[in-house]
C-alpha cells in the first residue's frame, strides 16, 4: 500500500472556477494524480472544515497541495501547478 500524498481538490459541481481548474488538470494530463472531492452533498461540513484549514472563509475551489497545506483561488492554483508541470 502506497502512502504517497495525493493532492485533494475540493469543488462544487456547478462552480465555473472549479470546472476551469478541473479542465486545467485534464489538459495537463494530471487529472488522475489528484483526488477530486465533490462538496455539494455536505456543503456546510466542507465550508467549516476548509475555513478552519484556511484560517478564513472557505471558497471553491480549494486544494490541499501538500499534507496540511491548503490553497484557494483557481488562478493561483493554475499558476502554482503550471510552474510545477513545466519544470
PDB file of C-alpha atoms in Angstrom:
ATOM      1  CA  UNK A   1       0.000   0.000   0.000  1.00  0.00           C
ATOM      2  CA  UNK A   2       1.401   3.395  -1.020  1.00  0.00           C
ATOM      3  CA  UNK A   3       1.498   6.228   1.490  1.00  0.00           C
ATOM      4  CA  UNK A   4       2.339   8.815  -1.158  1.00  0.00           C
ATOM      5  CA  UNK A   5       0.324  12.005  -0.797  1.00  0.00           C
ATOM      6  CA  UNK A   6      -2.281  12.687  -3.469  1.00  0.00           C
ATOM      7  CA  UNK A   7      -3.444  16.337  -3.663  1.00  0.00           C
ATOM      8  CA  UNK A   8      -7.152  16.847  -2.942  1.00  0.00           C
ATOM      9  CA  UNK A   9      -9.253  19.272  -4.957  1.00  0.00           C
ATOM     10  CA  UNK A  10     -12.408  20.402  -3.129  1.00  0.00           C
ATOM     11  CA  UNK A  11     -15.048  21.508  -5.652  1.00  0.00           C
ATOM     12  CA  UNK A  12     -18.682  22.364  -6.164  1.00  0.00           C
ATOM     13  CA  UNK A  13     -20.044  20.732  -9.291  1.00  0.00           C
ATOM     14  CA  UNK A  14     -21.643  23.888 -10.743  1.00  0.00           C
ATOM     15  CA  UNK A  15     -18.826  26.298  -9.853  1.00  0.00           C
ATOM     16  CA  UNK A  16     -17.273  27.732 -13.042  1.00  0.00           C
ATOM     17  CA  UNK A  17     -13.906  28.252 -11.303  1.00  0.00           C
ATOM     18  CA  UNK A  18     -13.891  24.623 -10.160  1.00  0.00           C
ATOM     19  CA  UNK A  19     -14.684  23.454 -13.678  1.00  0.00           C
ATOM     20  CA  UNK A  20     -11.901  25.690 -15.040  1.00  0.00           C
ATOM     21  CA  UNK A  21      -9.395  24.121 -12.641  1.00  0.00           C
ATOM     22  CA  UNK A  22     -10.542  20.562 -13.370  1.00  0.00           C
ATOM     23  CA  UNK A  23     -10.161  21.313 -17.099  1.00  0.00           C
ATOM     24  CA  UNK A  24      -6.632  22.592 -16.463  1.00  0.00           C
ATOM     25  CA  UNK A  25      -5.661  19.311 -14.762  1.00  0.00           C
ATOM     26  CA  UNK A  26      -7.307  17.320 -17.548  1.00  0.00           C
ATOM     27  CA  UNK A  27      -5.467  19.237 -20.281  1.00  0.00           C
ATOM     28  CA  UNK A  28      -2.175  18.914 -18.364  1.00  0.00           C
ATOM     29  CA  UNK A  29      -2.663  15.140 -18.207  1.00  0.00           C
ATOM     30  CA  UNK A  30      -2.658  15.266 -14.411  1.00  0.00           C
ATOM     31  CA  UNK A  31      -6.312  14.608 -13.531  1.00  0.00           C
ATOM     32  CA  UNK A  32      -5.520  11.050 -12.370  1.00  0.00           C
ATOM     33  CA  UNK A  33      -2.887  12.400  -9.976  1.00  0.00           C
ATOM     34  CA  UNK A  34      -5.364  14.351  -7.850  1.00  0.00           C
ATOM     35  CA  UNK A  35      -8.345  13.357  -5.741  1.00  0.00           C
ATOM     36  CA  UNK A  36     -11.484  15.337  -6.512  1.00  0.00           C
ATOM     37  CA  UNK A  37     -13.796  15.856  -3.541  1.00  0.00           C
ATOM     38  CA  UNK A  38     -17.288  16.996  -4.543  1.00  0.00           C
ATOM     39  CA  UNK A  39     -18.597  19.082  -1.656  1.00  0.00           C
ATOM     40  CA  UNK A  40     -22.202  19.756  -2.723  1.00  0.00           C
ATOM     41  CA  UNK A  41     -23.841  16.968  -0.701  1.00  0.00           C
ATOM     42  CA  UNK A  42     -22.274  18.058   2.609  1.00  0.00           C
ATOM     43  CA  UNK A  43     -21.541  21.714   1.874  1.00  0.00           C
ATOM     44  CA  UNK A  44     -21.798  23.028   5.452  1.00  0.00           C
ATOM     45  CA  UNK A  45     -19.310  20.405   6.655  1.00  0.00           C
ATOM     46  CA  UNK A  46     -16.786  21.251   3.943  1.00  0.00           C
ATOM     47  CA  UNK A  47     -17.187  25.012   4.421  1.00  0.00           C
ATOM     48  CA  UNK A  48     -16.398  24.584   8.118  1.00  0.00           C
ATOM     49  CA  UNK A  49     -13.530  22.152   7.503  1.00  0.00           C
ATOM     50  CA  UNK A  50     -11.902  24.277   4.797  1.00  0.00           C
ATOM     51  CA  UNK A  51     -12.482  27.524   6.699  1.00  0.00           C
ATOM     52  CA  UNK A  52     -10.568  26.083   9.643  1.00  0.00           C
ATOM     53  CA  UNK A  53      -7.721  24.911   7.399  1.00  0.00           C
ATOM     54  CA  UNK A  54      -7.509  28.211   5.526  1.00  0.00           C
ATOM     55  CA  UNK A  55      -7.939  30.459   8.538  1.00  0.00           C
ATOM     56  CA  UNK A  56     -10.501  32.382   6.507  1.00  0.00           C
ATOM     57  CA  UNK A  57     -13.833  31.857   4.789  1.00  0.00           C
ATOM     58  CA  UNK A  58     -13.874  28.777   2.589  1.00  0.00           C
ATOM     59  CA  UNK A  59     -14.171  29.298  -1.136  1.00  0.00           C
ATOM     60  CA  UNK A  60     -14.238  26.857  -4.009  1.00  0.00           C
ATOM     61  CA  UNK A  61     -12.100  25.540  -5.443  1.00  0.00           C
ATOM     62  CA  UNK A  62      -9.713  24.879  -2.578  1.00  0.00           C
ATOM     63  CA  UNK A  63      -6.927  22.353  -2.790  1.00  0.00           C
ATOM     64  CA  UNK A  64      -4.777  20.510  -0.299  1.00  0.00           C
ATOM     65  CA  UNK A  65      -1.490  20.800  -2.204  1.00  0.00           C
ATOM     66  CA  UNK A  66       0.644  19.082   0.462  1.00  0.00           C
ATOM     67  CA  UNK A  67      -0.265  17.382   3.742  1.00  0.00           C
ATOM     68  CA  UNK A  68      -1.973  20.090   5.811  1.00  0.00           C
ATOM     69  CA  UNK A  69      -1.180  22.853   3.282  1.00  0.00           C
ATOM     70  CA  UNK A  70      -4.233  24.369   1.605  1.00  0.00           C
ATOM     71  CA  UNK A  71      -4.506  26.888  -1.233  1.00  0.00           C
ATOM     72  CA  UNK A  72      -7.569  28.540  -2.749  1.00  0.00           C
ATOM     73  CA  UNK A  73      -8.352  30.521  -5.922  1.00  0.00           C
ATOM     74  CA  UNK A  74      -8.344  28.814  -9.302  1.00  0.00           C
ATOM     75  CA  UNK A  75      -5.964  31.349 -10.833  1.00  0.00           C
ATOM     76  CA  UNK A  76      -3.406  30.931  -8.039  1.00  0.00           C
ATOM     77  CA  UNK A  77      -3.686  27.143  -8.248  1.00  0.00           C
ATOM     78  CA  UNK A  78      -3.223  27.135 -12.027  1.00  0.00           C
ATOM     79  CA  UNK A  79      -0.163  29.370 -11.685  1.00  0.00           C
ATOM     80  CA  UNK A  80       1.272  27.152  -8.909  1.00  0.00           C
ATOM     81  CA  UNK A  81       0.782  23.891 -10.819  1.00  0.00           C
ATOM     82  CA  UNK A  82       1.899  25.384 -14.146  1.00  0.00           C
ATOM     83  CA  UNK A  83       5.283  26.088 -12.575  1.00  0.00           C
ATOM     84  CA  UNK A  84       5.483  22.511 -11.258  1.00  0.00           C
ATOM     85  CA  UNK A  85       4.441  20.857 -14.538  1.00  0.00           C
ATOM     86  CA  UNK A  86       6.778  22.956 -16.660  1.00  0.00           C
ATOM     87  CA  UNK A  87       9.986  22.437 -14.695  1.00  0.00           C
TER      88      UNK A  87
END
